Coordinates of C-alpha atoms and ligand atoms in Angstrom, one line a residue:
M1 CA 40.6 8.4 37.8
E2 CA 42.7 11.5 37.7
I3 CA 45.1 12.4 40.5
L4 CA 45.8 15.8 42.1
V5 CA 49.0 16.3 44.0
V6 CA 50.1 19.2 46.2
G7 CA 53.7 19.2 47.3
S8 CA 57.1 20.7 47.0
V9 CA 59.0 21.3 43.7
A10 CA 62.5 21.8 44.8
L11 CA 66.2 22.2 44.2
D12 CA 68.0 19.5 46.3
T13 CA 71.6 19.2 47.3
V14 CA 72.3 15.7 48.4
T15 CA 75.3 13.8 49.7
T16 CA 75.3 10.0 49.9
P17 CA 78.3 7.6 50.5
F18 CA 78.2 7.1 46.7
G19 CA 78.5 10.7 45.5
D20 CA 76.8 14.0 45.7
A21 CA 74.4 16.2 43.6
R22 CA 74.1 20.0 43.9
E23 CA 70.9 22.0 43.2
V24 CA 69.3 19.2 41.3
L25 CA 65.6 18.7 40.6
G26 CA 63.7 17.3 43.5
G27 CA 60.6 17.9 45.6
S28 CA 57.9 15.7 46.9
A29 CA 55.4 16.6 44.1
T30 CA 58.0 16.2 41.4
Y31 CA 58.9 12.6 42.5
F32 CA 55.3 11.7 43.0
A33 CA 54.1 13.0 39.6
S34 CA 56.9 11.4 37.7
S35 CA 56.1 8.0 39.3
A36 CA 52.2 8.2 39.2
S37 CA 52.2 9.5 35.6
F38 CA 53.0 5.9 34.4
F39 CA 49.5 4.9 35.6
A40 CA 47.1 7.8 35.6
P41 CA 46.8 11.5 34.7
V42 CA 48.3 13.7 37.3
S43 CA 47.8 17.5 38.0
V44 CA 50.3 19.3 40.1
V45 CA 49.7 22.2 42.6
G46 CA 52.8 24.0 43.9
V47 CA 55.1 26.9 43.5
V48 CA 58.6 27.6 42.2
G49 CA 60.7 30.8 42.3
E50 CA 61.9 32.7 39.3
D51 CA 65.3 30.9 39.6
F52 CA 63.7 27.6 38.8
P53 CA 64.8 26.0 35.4
M54 CA 61.3 25.2 34.0
E55 CA 62.8 23.1 31.2
A56 CA 63.7 20.5 33.9
L57 CA 60.0 19.6 34.0
E58 CA 59.7 19.1 30.3
F59 CA 59.8 15.3 30.8
L60 CA 56.7 15.6 33.0
R61 CA 54.9 17.6 30.3
R62 CA 55.7 14.9 27.8
R63 CA 54.0 12.4 30.1
E64 CA 51.0 14.7 30.1
V65 CA 51.3 15.8 33.7
D66 CA 49.2 18.9 34.0
L67 CA 51.4 21.8 35.4
T68 CA 48.9 24.6 35.1
G69 CA 48.6 24.6 38.9
L70 CA 52.3 25.1 39.4
E71 CA 52.8 28.8 40.0
R72 CA 56.0 30.7 39.4
R73 CA 56.5 33.5 41.9
P74 CA 59.1 36.2 42.5
G75 CA 61.7 34.9 44.9
R76 CA 63.8 31.7 45.3
T77 CA 62.6 28.1 44.9
F78 CA 62.2 25.8 47.9
R79 CA 65.6 24.2 48.7
W80 CA 66.4 21.1 50.7
R81 CA 69.9 19.9 51.6
G82 CA 70.4 16.5 53.1
E83 CA 72.9 13.7 53.6
Y84 CA 72.7 9.9 54.1
G85 CA 75.2 7.6 55.8
F86 CA 75.6 3.9 54.9
A87 CA 72.3 3.4 56.7
L88 CA 70.4 4.8 53.7
N89 CA 67.0 4.6 55.4
E90 CA 67.5 7.8 57.3
A91 CA 68.0 11.2 55.7
K92 CA 69.7 13.8 57.8
T93 CA 68.3 17.2 56.9
L94 CA 71.1 19.8 56.9
E95 CA 69.0 22.7 55.7
T96 CA 65.4 23.5 54.6
Q97 CA 64.7 26.8 52.9
L98 CA 61.0 27.3 52.4
N99 CA 61.5 30.4 50.2
V100 CA 58.5 30.9 47.9
F101 CA 56.6 28.3 49.9
A102 CA 56.6 30.5 53.0
E103 CA 54.0 32.8 51.5
F104 CA 52.2 30.4 49.2
H105 CA 48.5 29.7 49.3
P106 CA 47.3 27.2 46.7
R107 CA 44.5 28.3 44.3
L108 CA 43.3 25.4 42.3
P109 CA 42.6 25.9 38.6
E110 CA 38.9 25.2 38.1
P111 CA 39.2 21.7 36.4
Y112 CA 41.4 20.5 39.3
R113 CA 38.5 20.8 41.7
E114 CA 36.9 17.7 40.1
R115 CA 39.8 15.4 40.8
E116 CA 38.8 12.1 42.5
V117 CA 42.1 11.0 44.0
V118 CA 44.2 13.6 46.0
F119 CA 47.7 13.2 47.3
L120 CA 48.9 15.6 49.9
A121 CA 52.6 15.2 49.5
N122 CA 55.1 16.3 52.1
I123 CA 54.4 20.0 52.6
D124 CA 53.1 22.3 55.3
P125 CA 49.9 20.6 56.7
D126 CA 48.0 23.9 56.6
L127 CA 48.6 24.0 52.8
Q128 CA 47.5 20.4 52.5
R129 CA 44.2 21.4 54.1
E130 CA 43.8 24.5 52.0
V131 CA 43.9 22.2 48.9
L132 CA 41.3 19.9 50.4
T133 CA 38.8 22.7 50.9
Q134 CA 38.9 23.4 47.2
V135 CA 38.4 19.9 45.9
L136 CA 34.7 19.1 45.4
S137 CA 34.2 15.4 46.2
P138 CA 37.3 13.4 46.3
R139 CA 36.9 9.6 46.5
L140 CA 40.3 9.0 48.0
V141 CA 42.6 11.3 50.0
A142 CA 46.1 10.1 50.9
A143 CA 48.9 12.1 52.6
D144 CA 52.6 12.0 53.5
T145 CA 54.5 14.2 56.0
M146 CA 57.9 14.3 57.6
N147 CA 59.7 15.1 60.9
F148 CA 60.0 18.8 59.9
W149 CA 56.2 19.2 60.1
I150 CA 55.6 16.5 62.8
Q151 CA 57.7 18.6 65.2
G152 CA 57.1 22.0 63.7
K153 CA 53.3 22.0 63.2
P154 CA 51.9 19.1 65.2
E155 CA 48.4 20.6 65.7
A156 CA 47.9 21.5 62.1
L157 CA 49.0 18.0 61.1
R158 CA 46.5 16.4 63.4
Q159 CA 43.8 18.5 61.8
T160 CA 44.9 17.3 58.3
L161 CA 44.9 13.7 59.4
K162 CA 41.2 13.9 60.3
Q163 CA 40.5 14.3 56.6
V164 CA 42.9 11.7 55.2
Q165 CA 42.0 8.1 54.4
I166 CA 45.5 6.7 53.8
L167 CA 48.6 8.0 55.5
I168 CA 51.9 7.0 53.9
I169 CA 55.0 7.7 56.1
N170 CA 58.2 6.0 57.0
D171 CA 59.0 4.1 60.2
A172 CA 60.8 6.9 62.0
E173 CA 58.0 9.3 61.2
A174 CA 55.4 6.9 62.5
R175 CA 57.3 6.5 65.8
M176 CA 57.7 10.3 66.1
L177 CA 54.1 11.1 65.2
A178 CA 52.6 8.6 67.7
E179 CA 55.4 9.2 70.3
E180 CA 55.6 5.4 70.5
P181 CA 58.7 3.3 69.6
N182 CA 56.7 0.1 68.9
L183 CA 55.4 0.2 65.3
V184 CA 52.3 -1.8 65.8
R185 CA 51.2 0.3 68.7
A186 CA 52.2 3.5 66.8
A187 CA 50.0 2.3 63.9
K188 CA 47.0 1.7 66.2
T189 CA 47.4 5.2 67.7
I190 CA 47.6 6.9 64.3
L191 CA 44.7 4.9 62.9
G192 CA 42.7 6.3 65.9
W193 CA 43.2 9.9 64.5
G194 CA 41.4 9.5 61.2
P195 CA 43.1 7.5 58.5
R196 CA 41.6 4.1 57.7
S197 CA 44.9 2.8 56.4
L198 CA 48.5 3.4 57.3
I199 CA 51.3 2.5 55.1
I200 CA 54.7 2.5 56.8
K201 CA 57.8 2.5 54.5
R202 CA 60.9 0.9 55.9
G203 CA 63.4 1.6 53.1
E204 CA 65.4 -1.5 52.3
Y205 CA 63.3 -3.5 54.7
G206 CA 60.1 -3.1 52.7
A207 CA 56.7 -1.7 53.6
L208 CA 53.9 -2.5 56.1
S209 CA 50.3 -1.7 55.7
F210 CA 47.8 -1.5 58.6
S211 CA 44.1 -1.3 58.1
D212 CA 40.8 -2.8 59.2
G213 CA 41.3 -5.5 56.5
G214 CA 44.5 -6.7 58.3
W215 CA 48.2 -6.2 58.1
F216 CA 50.3 -6.7 55.1
A217 CA 54.1 -6.9 54.8
A218 CA 55.8 -6.3 51.4
P219 CA 59.5 -6.9 50.9
A220 CA 61.9 -4.5 49.3
L221 CA 63.8 -5.8 46.3
P222 CA 67.5 -6.4 47.2
L223 CA 69.2 -4.0 44.9
E224 CA 72.8 -4.1 43.7
N225 CA 72.9 -0.4 42.8
V226 CA 71.6 2.1 45.2
Y227 CA 72.9 5.7 44.9
D228 CA 70.4 8.1 46.4
P229 CA 67.3 7.3 48.5
T230 CA 65.9 10.8 48.1
G231 CA 62.4 10.7 46.7
A232 CA 61.9 6.9 47.3
G233 CA 58.9 7.7 49.5
D234 CA 57.2 9.9 47.0
A235 CA 58.0 7.5 44.2
F236 CA 56.4 4.8 46.4
A237 CA 53.3 7.0 46.9
G238 CA 53.1 7.6 43.1
G239 CA 53.1 3.9 42.3
F240 CA 50.7 3.1 45.1
L241 CA 48.1 5.8 44.3
G242 CA 48.7 5.6 40.5
F243 CA 47.8 1.9 40.6
L244 CA 44.7 2.5 42.8
A245 CA 43.5 5.3 40.5
S246 CA 44.1 3.3 37.3
T247 CA 42.3 0.2 38.6
R248 CA 39.5 2.2 40.4
N249 CA 39.4 -0.3 43.2
F250 CA 40.2 0.5 46.8
D251 CA 39.5 -2.9 48.4
E252 CA 42.0 -4.6 50.6
A253 CA 43.3 -7.0 48.0
N254 CA 44.0 -4.2 45.6
L255 CA 45.5 -2.1 48.3
R256 CA 48.1 -4.9 48.7
R257 CA 48.8 -4.9 45.0
A258 CA 49.2 -1.2 45.2
V259 CA 51.8 -1.5 48.0
I260 CA 53.8 -3.8 45.7
M261 CA 53.6 -1.3 42.8
G262 CA 54.7 1.4 45.2
S263 CA 57.7 -0.7 46.2
V264 CA 58.5 -1.3 42.5
M265 CA 58.6 2.5 41.8
A266 CA 60.6 3.2 44.9
S267 CA 63.2 0.6 43.9
F268 CA 63.8 2.5 40.6
A269 CA 64.0 5.9 42.3
V270 CA 67.0 5.0 44.4
E271 CA 69.1 3.6 41.5
A272 CA 70.3 7.1 40.5
F273 CA 70.6 10.7 41.8
S274 CA 67.7 13.1 41.5
L275 CA 65.0 11.9 39.1
H276 CA 67.3 10.4 36.5
R277 CA 66.1 6.8 36.8
L278 CA 62.4 7.7 36.9
Q279 CA 62.9 10.1 34.0
H280 CA 64.2 7.4 31.7
L281 CA 62.1 4.5 32.9
T282 CA 59.8 2.6 30.6
Y283 CA 56.5 0.8 31.4
P284 CA 57.9 -2.7 30.3
E285 CA 60.6 -2.3 33.0
I286 CA 58.0 -1.6 35.6
E287 CA 56.0 -4.7 34.6
S288 CA 59.1 -6.8 34.7
R289 CA 60.1 -5.6 38.2
Y290 CA 56.5 -6.2 39.4
R291 CA 56.8 -9.8 38.3
Q292 CA 60.2 -10.0 40.1
F293 CA 58.5 -8.8 43.3
K294 CA 55.9 -11.5 43.0
Q295 CA 58.7 -14.1 42.9
L296 CA 60.5 -12.6 45.8
A297 CA 58.3 -13.7 48.6
H298 CA 56.7 -16.6 46.8
F299 CA 57.2 -20.1 48.3
E300 CA 55.5 -23.5 47.9
D301 CA 54.0 -25.0 51.0
L302 CA 54.9 -28.6 51.8
Ligands
AMP1 P1 61.4 11.6 50.3 O1 62.8 11.2 50.2 O2 60.5 10.8 49.4 O3 60.8 11.6 51.6 O4 61.3 13.1 49.7 C1 62.4 13.8 49.3 C2 61.9 15.2 48.8 O5 61.2 15.9 49.8 C3 63.2 16.0 48.4 O6 63.3 16.1 47.0 C4 62.9 17.3 49.1 O7 63.0 18.4 48.2 C5 61.5 17.3 49.7 N1 61.5 17.9 51.0 C6 62.4 17.8 52.0 N2 62.0 18.5 53.1 C7 60.8 19.0 52.8 C8 59.8 19.8 53.6 N3 60.0 20.2 54.8 N4 58.7 20.1 52.9 C9 58.4 19.7 51.7 N5 59.3 18.9 50.9 C10 60.4 18.6 51.5

């Protein structure tokens, strides 16, 4: 199955306790596509400004990511500036410049309308819905969001959630969205708004999945080298949906395998700044880390 993603393609400026990066390649759609493209064909919808270095996306083209839906418009590219303390789970946003995204309305190239798996990456919830109205009959729609939209466009976001089957957000976002500090109660509230599954990412503490089929807890791999958590969530979503699209199976058992594959891809994303690790990743490395995850929580009963 082919995947369609709408999201940001960005220039990020990031500071972590381990260094900083200025105006580097980022964006929710970029991280997602680079991760999902290991598993399934990906088409990107988004916009960049005339200042965007198009050659930075060459590695995605080599992985056969379809970029015909990525428009280039007069103006400046979306920019995000953030920092992390030693508690790497929480990004502090210092600045968000929507720039060309402020006036953007996605127009899907004709072949994109046929895509069966859709990922509404972190972007204005109104744009997320504009994409959905143009897709003919998707089999699976998943979405992400963040505090910027939860606080800035709560009504639009609730409308989007009605059309989403799987919501993939982090623990702070789940609490903020549901206005409920307890994660289990927050999950129940959110599942009442439309999605049939909710995946909550908890950074170095792993991921939780809530759905009718039950709850599932995946560990995160304890890593020795963590430099930049930016994009971990989108890399997770890319591994998760890429795996579901390539196996064409959305049952509970496969959803759990997909959560592990998401965790595998997130674990690579954080090992370097920007997309450097995902850019140079190989499929055998992914397989080997998937096996490591299997060992991680395995134990023999008495
Ligand atoms: P993640 O760390 O996976 O949640 O996503 C990080 C990416 O999201 C960064 O590369 C940013 O460029 C992008 N981003 C940050 N804020 C926003 C926003 N308000 N809308 C869309 N994308 C954003």
